[in-house]
Short mmCIF file of C-alpha atoms and ligand atoms in Angstrom, two decimals:
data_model
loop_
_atom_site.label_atom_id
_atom_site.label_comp_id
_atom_site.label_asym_id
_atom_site.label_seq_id
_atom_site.Cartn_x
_atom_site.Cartn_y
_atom_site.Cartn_z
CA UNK A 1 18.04 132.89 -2.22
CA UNK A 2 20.35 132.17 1.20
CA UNK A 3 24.70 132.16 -0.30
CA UNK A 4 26.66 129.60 0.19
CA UNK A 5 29.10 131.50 1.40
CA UNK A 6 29.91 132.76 5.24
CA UNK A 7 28.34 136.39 5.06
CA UNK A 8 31.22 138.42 6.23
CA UNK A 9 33.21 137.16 3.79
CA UNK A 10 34.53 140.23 1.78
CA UNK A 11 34.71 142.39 5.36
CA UNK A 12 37.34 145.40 4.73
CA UNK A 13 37.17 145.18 1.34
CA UNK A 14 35.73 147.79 -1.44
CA UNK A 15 34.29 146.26 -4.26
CA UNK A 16 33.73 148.60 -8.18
CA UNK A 17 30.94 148.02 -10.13
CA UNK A 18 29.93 148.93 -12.99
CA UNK A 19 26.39 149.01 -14.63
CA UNK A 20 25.46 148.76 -10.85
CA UNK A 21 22.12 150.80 -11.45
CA UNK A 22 20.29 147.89 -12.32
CA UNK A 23 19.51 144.30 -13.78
CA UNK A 24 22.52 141.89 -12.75
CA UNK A 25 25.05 144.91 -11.77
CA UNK A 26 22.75 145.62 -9.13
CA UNK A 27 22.16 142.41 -7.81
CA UNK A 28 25.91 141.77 -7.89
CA UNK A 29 26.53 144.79 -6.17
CA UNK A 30 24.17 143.79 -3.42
CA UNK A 31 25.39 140.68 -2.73
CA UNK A 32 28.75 141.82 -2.42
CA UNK A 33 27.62 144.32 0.13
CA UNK A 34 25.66 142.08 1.91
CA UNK A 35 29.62 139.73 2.32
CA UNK A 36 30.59 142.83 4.08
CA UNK A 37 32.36 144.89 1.23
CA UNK A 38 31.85 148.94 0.55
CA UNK A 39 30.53 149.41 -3.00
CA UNK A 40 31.07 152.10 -5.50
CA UNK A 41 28.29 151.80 -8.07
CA UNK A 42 28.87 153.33 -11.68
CA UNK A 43 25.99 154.10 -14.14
CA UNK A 44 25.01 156.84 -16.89
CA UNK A 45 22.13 157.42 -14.63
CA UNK A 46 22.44 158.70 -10.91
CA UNK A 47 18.88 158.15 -10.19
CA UNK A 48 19.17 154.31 -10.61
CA UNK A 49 22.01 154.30 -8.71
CA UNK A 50 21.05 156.03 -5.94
CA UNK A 51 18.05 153.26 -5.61
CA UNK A 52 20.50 150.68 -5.35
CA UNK A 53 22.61 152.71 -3.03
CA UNK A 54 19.69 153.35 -0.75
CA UNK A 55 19.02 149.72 -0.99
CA UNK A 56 22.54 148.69 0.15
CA UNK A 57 22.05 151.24 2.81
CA UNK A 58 18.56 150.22 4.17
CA UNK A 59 20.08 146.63 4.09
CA UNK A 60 22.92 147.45 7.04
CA UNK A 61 25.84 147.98 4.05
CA UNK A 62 27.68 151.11 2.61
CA UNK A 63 27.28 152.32 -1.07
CA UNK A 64 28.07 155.38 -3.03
CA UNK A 65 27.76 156.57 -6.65
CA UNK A 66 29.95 157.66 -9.29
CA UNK A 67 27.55 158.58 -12.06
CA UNK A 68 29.98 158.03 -15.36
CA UNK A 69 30.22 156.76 -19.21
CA UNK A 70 32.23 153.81 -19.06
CA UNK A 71 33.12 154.90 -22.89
CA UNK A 72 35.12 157.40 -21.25
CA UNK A 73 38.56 156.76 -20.49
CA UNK A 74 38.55 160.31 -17.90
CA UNK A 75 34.90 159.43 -16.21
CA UNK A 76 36.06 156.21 -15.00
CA UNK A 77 39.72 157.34 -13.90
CA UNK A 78 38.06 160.05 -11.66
CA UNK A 79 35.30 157.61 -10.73
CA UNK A 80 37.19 155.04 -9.27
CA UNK A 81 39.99 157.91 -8.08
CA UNK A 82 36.77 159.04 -6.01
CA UNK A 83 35.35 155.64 -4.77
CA UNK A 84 39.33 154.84 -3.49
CA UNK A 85 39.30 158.46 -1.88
CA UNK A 86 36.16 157.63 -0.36
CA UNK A 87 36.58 153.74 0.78
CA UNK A 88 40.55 153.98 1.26
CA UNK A 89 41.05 151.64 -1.15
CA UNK A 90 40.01 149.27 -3.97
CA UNK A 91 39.88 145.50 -4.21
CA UNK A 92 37.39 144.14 -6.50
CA UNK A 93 36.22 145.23 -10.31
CA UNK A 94 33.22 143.93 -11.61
CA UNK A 95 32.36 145.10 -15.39
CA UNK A 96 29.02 144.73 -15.97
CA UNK A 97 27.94 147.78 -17.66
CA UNK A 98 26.83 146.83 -21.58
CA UNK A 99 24.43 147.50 -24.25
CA UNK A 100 22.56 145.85 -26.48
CA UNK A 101 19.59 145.35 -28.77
CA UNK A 102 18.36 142.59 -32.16
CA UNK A 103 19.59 143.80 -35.16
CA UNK A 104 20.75 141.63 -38.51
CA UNK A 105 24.23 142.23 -39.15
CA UNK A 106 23.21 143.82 -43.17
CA UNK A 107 21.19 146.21 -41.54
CA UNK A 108 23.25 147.71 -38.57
CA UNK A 109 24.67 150.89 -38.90
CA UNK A 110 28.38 151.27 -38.43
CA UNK A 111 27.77 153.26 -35.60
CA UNK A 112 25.24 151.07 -33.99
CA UNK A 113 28.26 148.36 -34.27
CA UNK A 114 30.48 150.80 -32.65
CA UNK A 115 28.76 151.68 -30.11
CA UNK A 116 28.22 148.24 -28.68
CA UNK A 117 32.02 147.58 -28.83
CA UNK A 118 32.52 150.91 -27.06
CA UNK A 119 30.50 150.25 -24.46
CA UNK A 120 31.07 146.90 -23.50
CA UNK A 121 34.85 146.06 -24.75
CA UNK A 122 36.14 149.57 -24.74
CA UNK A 123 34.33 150.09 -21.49
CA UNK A 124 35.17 147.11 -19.79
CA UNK A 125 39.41 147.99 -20.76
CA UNK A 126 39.09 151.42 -19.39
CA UNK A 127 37.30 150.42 -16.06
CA UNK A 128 40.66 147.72 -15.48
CA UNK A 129 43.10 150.37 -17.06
CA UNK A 130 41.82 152.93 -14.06
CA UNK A 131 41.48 149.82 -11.66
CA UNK A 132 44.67 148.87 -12.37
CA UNK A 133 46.83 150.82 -9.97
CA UNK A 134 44.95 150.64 -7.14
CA UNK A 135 44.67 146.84 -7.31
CA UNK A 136 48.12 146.53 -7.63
CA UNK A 137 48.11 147.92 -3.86
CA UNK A 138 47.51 144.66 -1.93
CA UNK A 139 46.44 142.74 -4.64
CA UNK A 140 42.68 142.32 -5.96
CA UNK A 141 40.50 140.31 -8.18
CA UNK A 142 38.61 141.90 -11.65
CA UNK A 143 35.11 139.59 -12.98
CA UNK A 144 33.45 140.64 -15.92
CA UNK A 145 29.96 140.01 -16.90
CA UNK A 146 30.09 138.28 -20.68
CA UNK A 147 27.34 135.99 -22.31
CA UNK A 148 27.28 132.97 -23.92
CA UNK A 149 27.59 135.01 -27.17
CA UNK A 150 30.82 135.21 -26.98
CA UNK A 151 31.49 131.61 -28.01
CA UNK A 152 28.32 130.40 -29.89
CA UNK A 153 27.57 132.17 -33.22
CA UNK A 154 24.73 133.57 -32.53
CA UNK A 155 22.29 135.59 -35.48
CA UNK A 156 21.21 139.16 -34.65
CA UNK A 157 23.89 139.84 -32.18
CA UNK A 158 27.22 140.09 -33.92
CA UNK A 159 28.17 143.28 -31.97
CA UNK A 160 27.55 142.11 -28.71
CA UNK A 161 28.74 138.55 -29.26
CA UNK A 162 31.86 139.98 -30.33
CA UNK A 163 32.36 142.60 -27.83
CA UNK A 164 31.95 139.70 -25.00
CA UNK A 165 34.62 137.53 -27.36
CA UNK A 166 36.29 140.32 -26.80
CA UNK A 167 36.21 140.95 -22.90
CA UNK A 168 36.67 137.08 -22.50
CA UNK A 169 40.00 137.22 -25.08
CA UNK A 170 41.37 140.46 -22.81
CA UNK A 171 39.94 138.66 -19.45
CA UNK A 172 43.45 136.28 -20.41
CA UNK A 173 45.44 138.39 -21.54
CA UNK A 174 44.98 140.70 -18.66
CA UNK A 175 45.50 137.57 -16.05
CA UNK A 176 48.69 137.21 -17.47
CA UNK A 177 50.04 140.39 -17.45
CA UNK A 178 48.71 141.21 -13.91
CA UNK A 179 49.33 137.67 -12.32
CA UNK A 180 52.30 139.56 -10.73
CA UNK A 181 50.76 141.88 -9.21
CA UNK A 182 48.48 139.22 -7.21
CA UNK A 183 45.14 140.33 -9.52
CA UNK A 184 43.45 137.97 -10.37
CA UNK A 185 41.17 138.44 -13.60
CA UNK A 186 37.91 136.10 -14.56
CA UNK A 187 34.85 136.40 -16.24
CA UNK A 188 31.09 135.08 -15.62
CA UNK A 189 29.11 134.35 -18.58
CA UNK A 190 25.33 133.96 -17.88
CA UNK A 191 22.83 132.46 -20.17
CA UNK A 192 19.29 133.96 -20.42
CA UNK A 193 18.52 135.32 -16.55
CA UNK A 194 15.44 136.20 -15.71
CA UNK A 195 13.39 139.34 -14.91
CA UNK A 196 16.38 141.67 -16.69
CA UNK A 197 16.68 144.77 -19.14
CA UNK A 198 18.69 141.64 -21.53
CA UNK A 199 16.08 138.95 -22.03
CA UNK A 200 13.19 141.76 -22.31
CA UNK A 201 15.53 142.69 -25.41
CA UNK A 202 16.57 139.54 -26.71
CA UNK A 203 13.57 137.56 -26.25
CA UNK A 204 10.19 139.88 -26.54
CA UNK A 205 7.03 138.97 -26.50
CA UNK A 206 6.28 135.55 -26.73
CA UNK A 207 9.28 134.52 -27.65
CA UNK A 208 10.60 134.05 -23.87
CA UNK A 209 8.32 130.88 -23.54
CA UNK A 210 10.37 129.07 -26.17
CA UNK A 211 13.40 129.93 -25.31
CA UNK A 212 12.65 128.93 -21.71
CA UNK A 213 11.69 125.01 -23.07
CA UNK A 214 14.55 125.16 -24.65
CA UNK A 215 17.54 125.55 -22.22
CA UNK A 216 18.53 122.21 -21.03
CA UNK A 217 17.83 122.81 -17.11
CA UNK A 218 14.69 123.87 -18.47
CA UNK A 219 14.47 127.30 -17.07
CA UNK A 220 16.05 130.60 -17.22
CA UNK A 221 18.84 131.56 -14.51
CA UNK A 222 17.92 134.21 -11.60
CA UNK A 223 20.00 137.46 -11.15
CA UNK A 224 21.26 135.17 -7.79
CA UNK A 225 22.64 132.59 -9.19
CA UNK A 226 25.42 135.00 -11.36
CA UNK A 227 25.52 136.45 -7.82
CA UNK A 228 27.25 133.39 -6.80
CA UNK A 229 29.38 132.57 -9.38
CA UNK A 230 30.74 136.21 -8.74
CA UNK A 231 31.01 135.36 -4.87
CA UNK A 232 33.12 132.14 -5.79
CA UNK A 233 35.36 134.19 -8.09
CA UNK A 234 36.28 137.18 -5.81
CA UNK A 235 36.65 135.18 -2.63
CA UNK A 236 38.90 132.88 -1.08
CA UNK A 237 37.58 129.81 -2.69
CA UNK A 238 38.38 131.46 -5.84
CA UNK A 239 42.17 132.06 -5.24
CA UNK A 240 43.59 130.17 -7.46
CA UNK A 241 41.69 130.75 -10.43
CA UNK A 242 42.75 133.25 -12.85
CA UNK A 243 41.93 133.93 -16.81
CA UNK A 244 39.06 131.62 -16.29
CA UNK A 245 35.57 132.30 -17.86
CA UNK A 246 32.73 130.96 -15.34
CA UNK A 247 29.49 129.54 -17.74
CA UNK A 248 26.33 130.27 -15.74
CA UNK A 249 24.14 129.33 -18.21
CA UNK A 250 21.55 126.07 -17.82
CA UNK A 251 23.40 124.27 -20.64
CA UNK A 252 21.97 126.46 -23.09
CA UNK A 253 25.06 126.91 -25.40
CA UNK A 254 25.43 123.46 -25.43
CA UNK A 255 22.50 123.10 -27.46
CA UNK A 256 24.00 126.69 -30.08
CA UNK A 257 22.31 129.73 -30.59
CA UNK A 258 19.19 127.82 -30.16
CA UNK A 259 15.39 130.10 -30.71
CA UNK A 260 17.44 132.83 -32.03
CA UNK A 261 17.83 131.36 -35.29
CA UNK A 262 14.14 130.87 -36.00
CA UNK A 263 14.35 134.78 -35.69
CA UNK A 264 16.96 135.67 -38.57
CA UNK A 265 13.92 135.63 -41.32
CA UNK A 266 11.33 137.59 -39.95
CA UNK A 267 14.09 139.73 -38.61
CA UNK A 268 15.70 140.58 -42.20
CA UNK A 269 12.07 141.04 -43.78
CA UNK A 270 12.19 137.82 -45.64
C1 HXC B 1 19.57 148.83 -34.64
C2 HXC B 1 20.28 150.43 -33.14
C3 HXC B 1 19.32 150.01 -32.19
C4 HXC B 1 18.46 148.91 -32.55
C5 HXC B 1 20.43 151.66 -31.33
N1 HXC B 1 20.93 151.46 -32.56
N2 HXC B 1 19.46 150.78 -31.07
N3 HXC B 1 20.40 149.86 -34.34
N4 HXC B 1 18.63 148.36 -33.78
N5 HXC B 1 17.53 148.45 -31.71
C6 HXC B 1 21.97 152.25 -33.24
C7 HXC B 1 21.51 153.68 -33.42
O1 HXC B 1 20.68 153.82 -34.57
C8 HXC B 1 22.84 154.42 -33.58
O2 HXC B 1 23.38 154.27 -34.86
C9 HXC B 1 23.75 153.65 -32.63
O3 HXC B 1 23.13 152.35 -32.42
C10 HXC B 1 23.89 154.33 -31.28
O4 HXC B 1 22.60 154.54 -30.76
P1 HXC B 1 22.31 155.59 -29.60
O5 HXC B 1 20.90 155.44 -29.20
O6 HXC B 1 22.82 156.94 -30.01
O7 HXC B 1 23.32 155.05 -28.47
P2 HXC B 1 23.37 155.32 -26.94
O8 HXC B 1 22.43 156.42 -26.52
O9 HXC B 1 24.78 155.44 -26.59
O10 HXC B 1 22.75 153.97 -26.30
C11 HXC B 1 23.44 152.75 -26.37
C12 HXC B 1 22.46 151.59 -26.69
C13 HXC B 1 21.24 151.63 -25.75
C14 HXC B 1 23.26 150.29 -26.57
C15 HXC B 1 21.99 151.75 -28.13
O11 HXC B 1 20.31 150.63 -26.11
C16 HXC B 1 21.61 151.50 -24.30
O12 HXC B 1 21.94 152.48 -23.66
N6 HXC B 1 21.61 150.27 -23.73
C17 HXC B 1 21.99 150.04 -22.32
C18 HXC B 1 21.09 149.04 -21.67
C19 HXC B 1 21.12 147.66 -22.35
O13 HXC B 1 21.28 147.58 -23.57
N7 HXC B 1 20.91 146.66 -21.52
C20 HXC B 1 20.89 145.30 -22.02
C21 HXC B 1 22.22 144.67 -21.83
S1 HXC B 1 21.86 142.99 -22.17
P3 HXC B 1 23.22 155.42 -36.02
O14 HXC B 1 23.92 154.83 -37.19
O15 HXC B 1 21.74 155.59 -36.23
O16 HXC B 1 23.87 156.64 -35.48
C22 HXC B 1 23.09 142.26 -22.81
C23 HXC B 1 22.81 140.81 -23.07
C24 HXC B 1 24.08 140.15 -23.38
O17 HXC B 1 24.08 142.85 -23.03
C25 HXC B 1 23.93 138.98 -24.24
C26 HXC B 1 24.45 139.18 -25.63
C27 HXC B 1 25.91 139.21 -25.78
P1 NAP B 2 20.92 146.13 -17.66
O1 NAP B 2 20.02 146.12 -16.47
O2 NAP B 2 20.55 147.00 -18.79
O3 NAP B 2 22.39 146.49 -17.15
C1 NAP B 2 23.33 147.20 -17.90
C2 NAP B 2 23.77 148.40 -17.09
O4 NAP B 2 24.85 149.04 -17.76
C3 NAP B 2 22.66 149.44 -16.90
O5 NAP B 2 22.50 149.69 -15.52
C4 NAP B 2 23.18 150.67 -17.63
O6 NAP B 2 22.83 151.84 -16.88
C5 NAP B 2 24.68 150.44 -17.65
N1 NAP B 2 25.30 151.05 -18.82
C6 NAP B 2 24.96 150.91 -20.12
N2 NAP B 2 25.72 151.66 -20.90
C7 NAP B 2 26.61 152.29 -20.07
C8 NAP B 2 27.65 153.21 -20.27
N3 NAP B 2 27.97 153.65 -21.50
N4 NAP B 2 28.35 153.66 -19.20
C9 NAP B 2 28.04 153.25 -17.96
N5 NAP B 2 27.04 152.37 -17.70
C10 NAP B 2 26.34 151.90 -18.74
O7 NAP B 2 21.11 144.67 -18.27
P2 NAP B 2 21.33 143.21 -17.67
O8 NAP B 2 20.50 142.31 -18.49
O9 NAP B 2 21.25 143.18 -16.19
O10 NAP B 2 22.86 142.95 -18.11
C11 NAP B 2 23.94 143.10 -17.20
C12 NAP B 2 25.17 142.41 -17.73
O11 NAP B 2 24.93 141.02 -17.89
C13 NAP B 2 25.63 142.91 -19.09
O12 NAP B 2 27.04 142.89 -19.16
C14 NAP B 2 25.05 141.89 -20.02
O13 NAP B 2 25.74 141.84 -21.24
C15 NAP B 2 25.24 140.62 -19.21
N6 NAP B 2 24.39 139.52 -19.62
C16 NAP B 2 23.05 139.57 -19.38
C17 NAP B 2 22.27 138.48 -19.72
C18 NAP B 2 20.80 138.47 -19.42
O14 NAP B 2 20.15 137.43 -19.58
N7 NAP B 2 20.24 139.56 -18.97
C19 NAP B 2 22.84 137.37 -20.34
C20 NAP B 2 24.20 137.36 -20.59
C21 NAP B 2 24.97 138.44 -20.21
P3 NAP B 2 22.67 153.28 -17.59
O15 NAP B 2 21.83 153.08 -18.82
O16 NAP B 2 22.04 154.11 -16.53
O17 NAP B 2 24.05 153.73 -17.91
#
C-alpha cells in the first residue's frame, strides 16, 4: 500500500521499537524507516531482527538491533542507551512487543496471568521509563500497540485485555505527566489484522472465516493500515494529539467481543 504521507517525513529522526522482529512491530518499523527515520529494533530473538534489519537496509534505510526482554527493567535501559549511542539520539517509542494465547480465566495459571501483564504492561512502562530521558531532549512522541480488548470484555483473554486496559490507562497518565516535556504519548488499538502471529492465535483454524463476516467493514485490517495510524500519530499532523487511543479496528468492537463468545464452551470443556 502507497502512505499518505510525504516520504521524508520523519528525516533526522530515530525511531524505538519494540517487538520489531516481526508481525505489526516489523511492519511499523519499516514504514517508519521508509519516512526517513533510523530504527532500533528490540526483540527476544536476534535472528528475527536481523531479517527486518536487513530488510530496512536492502530498502535504502538504516536499522540496528538490540536483542532484549522487555520484562527487564536493565535490558531495555542499555538497549535504548545503545540505539541513542548509536543514532545520536531518540525521538519516537513504539511498544509493540506482547504476548498472548486462549485460555479461560478458571483455568490459567497464576503465572500464565503474570506473565502476560509482564510482558505487555510491565514491558511497555519500562521501555517509556528508559525512553524517558532521552525524549525529554528535544521533545518526542511514544505510541503503543493495544487491542480492542482493552475496552470490550472479551472471554478467553482476561490477561491480555487487561494488560492493554492497562497500557491505554498509563498511555494518559503518562501524557500528562510528560506534556511538559513536549512528549507526546498515544496509543493504536487494532482489531483483528491479517496475516499475524495474533489472529493465528486468537482465531485458529476455521474460526478466522467467521470472524472475518463478522467485522462490520467486512474484512480484517492489513499490518499497513496500523502503519498509518502510527504515521499520523508520530508526525506533524499528529501534534496536537496527546493521551489519545487511535481504534484501527473495522468497527469490530462496536459489535462486542463478537465470535469469541461462541468459543467460551468448548473452550472450558463444557
Ligand atoms: C494457558 C499458557 C499458555 C496457553 C503459556 N501459558 N501458554 N497457559 N494457555 N496457551 C502459561 C504457561 O503454562 C506458564 O504458566 C506461563 O504461561 C508462562 O509461560 P512460558 O512459556 O514460560 O512463558 P514465556 O516463555 O515467557 O512466553 C510468553 C508467552 C509466549 C506469552 C507464553 O506465548 C510468547 O512468547 N508469546 C510472544 C508472541 C505472541 O504471543 N504474539 C501474539 C501477540 S498477539 P505456568 O503456571 O505453567 O508456569 C496479541 C493480540 C492482542 O497480543 C489482542 C488481545 C489483547
Ligand atoms: P507478534 O508478531 O508475535 O509480535 C510480538 C512481538 O513481540 C514478537 O516479535 C516478539 O518477538 C516480541 N516479544 C514478545 N515477548 C517479548 C519480550 N518479553 N521481550 C521483547 N520482545 C517480546 O504479534 P502481532 O500479532 O504482530 O502483535 C503485535 C502487537 O499488536 C502486539 O502488541 C499485539 O498485542 C497487538 N495487536 C495485534 C493484533 C492482531 O490482530 N495481530 C490485534 C490487536 C493488537 P520475540 O518472541 O522474538 O521476543
Amino acid at each position: 500500500m502507497k502512505s499518505v504521507f510525504v516520504s521524508g517525513l520523519l528525516e533526522g529522526q530515530v525511531a524505538f521499537v519494540t517487538g520489531g522482529g516481526s508481525g505489526i512491530g516489523a511492519g511499523i518499523a519499516k514504514r517508519l524507516a521508509a519516512q526517513g527515520a533510523k530504527v532500533a529494533l528490540l526483540g527476544r530473538t536476534a535472528e528475527k531482527l536481523e531479517r527486518v534489519a536487513a530488510e530496512i537496509a536492502a530498502a535504502g534505510g538504516e536499522a540496528r538491533c538490540f536483542p532484549a526482554d522487555v520484562r527487564k527493567f536493565l535490558e531495555v535501559d542499555q538497549a535504548i542507551k545503545a540505539a541513542v549511542a548509536a543514532f545520536g539520539r531518540l525521538d519516537i517509542l513504539v511498544n509493540s512487543a506482547a504476548g498472548n494465547f486462549l485460555a479461560p480465566a478458571a483455568s490459567l495459571s497464576a503465572n500464565g496471568f503474570r506473565t502476560v501483564i509482564d510482558i505487555d504492561l510491565c514491558g511497555t512502562f519500562n521501555a517509556c521509563r528508559a525512553a524517558f530521558e532521552h525524549l525529554a531532549k528535544q521533545g518526542g512522541s511514544i505510541v503503543s500497540i493495544t487491542a480492542t480488548q482493552a475496552e470490550v470484555p472479551t472471554p478467553l483473554q482476561c490477561h491480555a485485555g487487561a494488560a492493554k486496559a492497562g497500557i491505554e490507562k498509563l498511555t494518559r497518565d503518562l501524557a500528562l505527566e510528560w506534556a511538559r516535556q513536549g512528549i507526546r504519548v498515544n496509543a493504536v488499538a487494532p482489531g483483528p489484522i491479517e496475516e499475524t502471529e495474533g489472529m493465528s492465535r486468537l482465531a485458529p483454524g476455521d474460526t478466522a472465516t467467521t470472524f472475518k463476516k463478522r467485522v462490520p467493514l467486512g474484512r480484517w485490517g492489513t499490518i499497513d493500515e496500523i502503519c498509518e495510524a502510527v504515521t499520523y500519530l508520530v508526525s506533524p499532523a499528529g501534534a496536537y494529539v496527546t493521551g489519545a487511543t487511535l481504534l484501527v479496528d473495522g468497527g469490530t468492537s462496536l459489535l462486542g467481543a463478537g465470535p469469541w463468545l461462541d468459543m467460551i464452551g468448548e473452550m472450558m470443556g463444557e
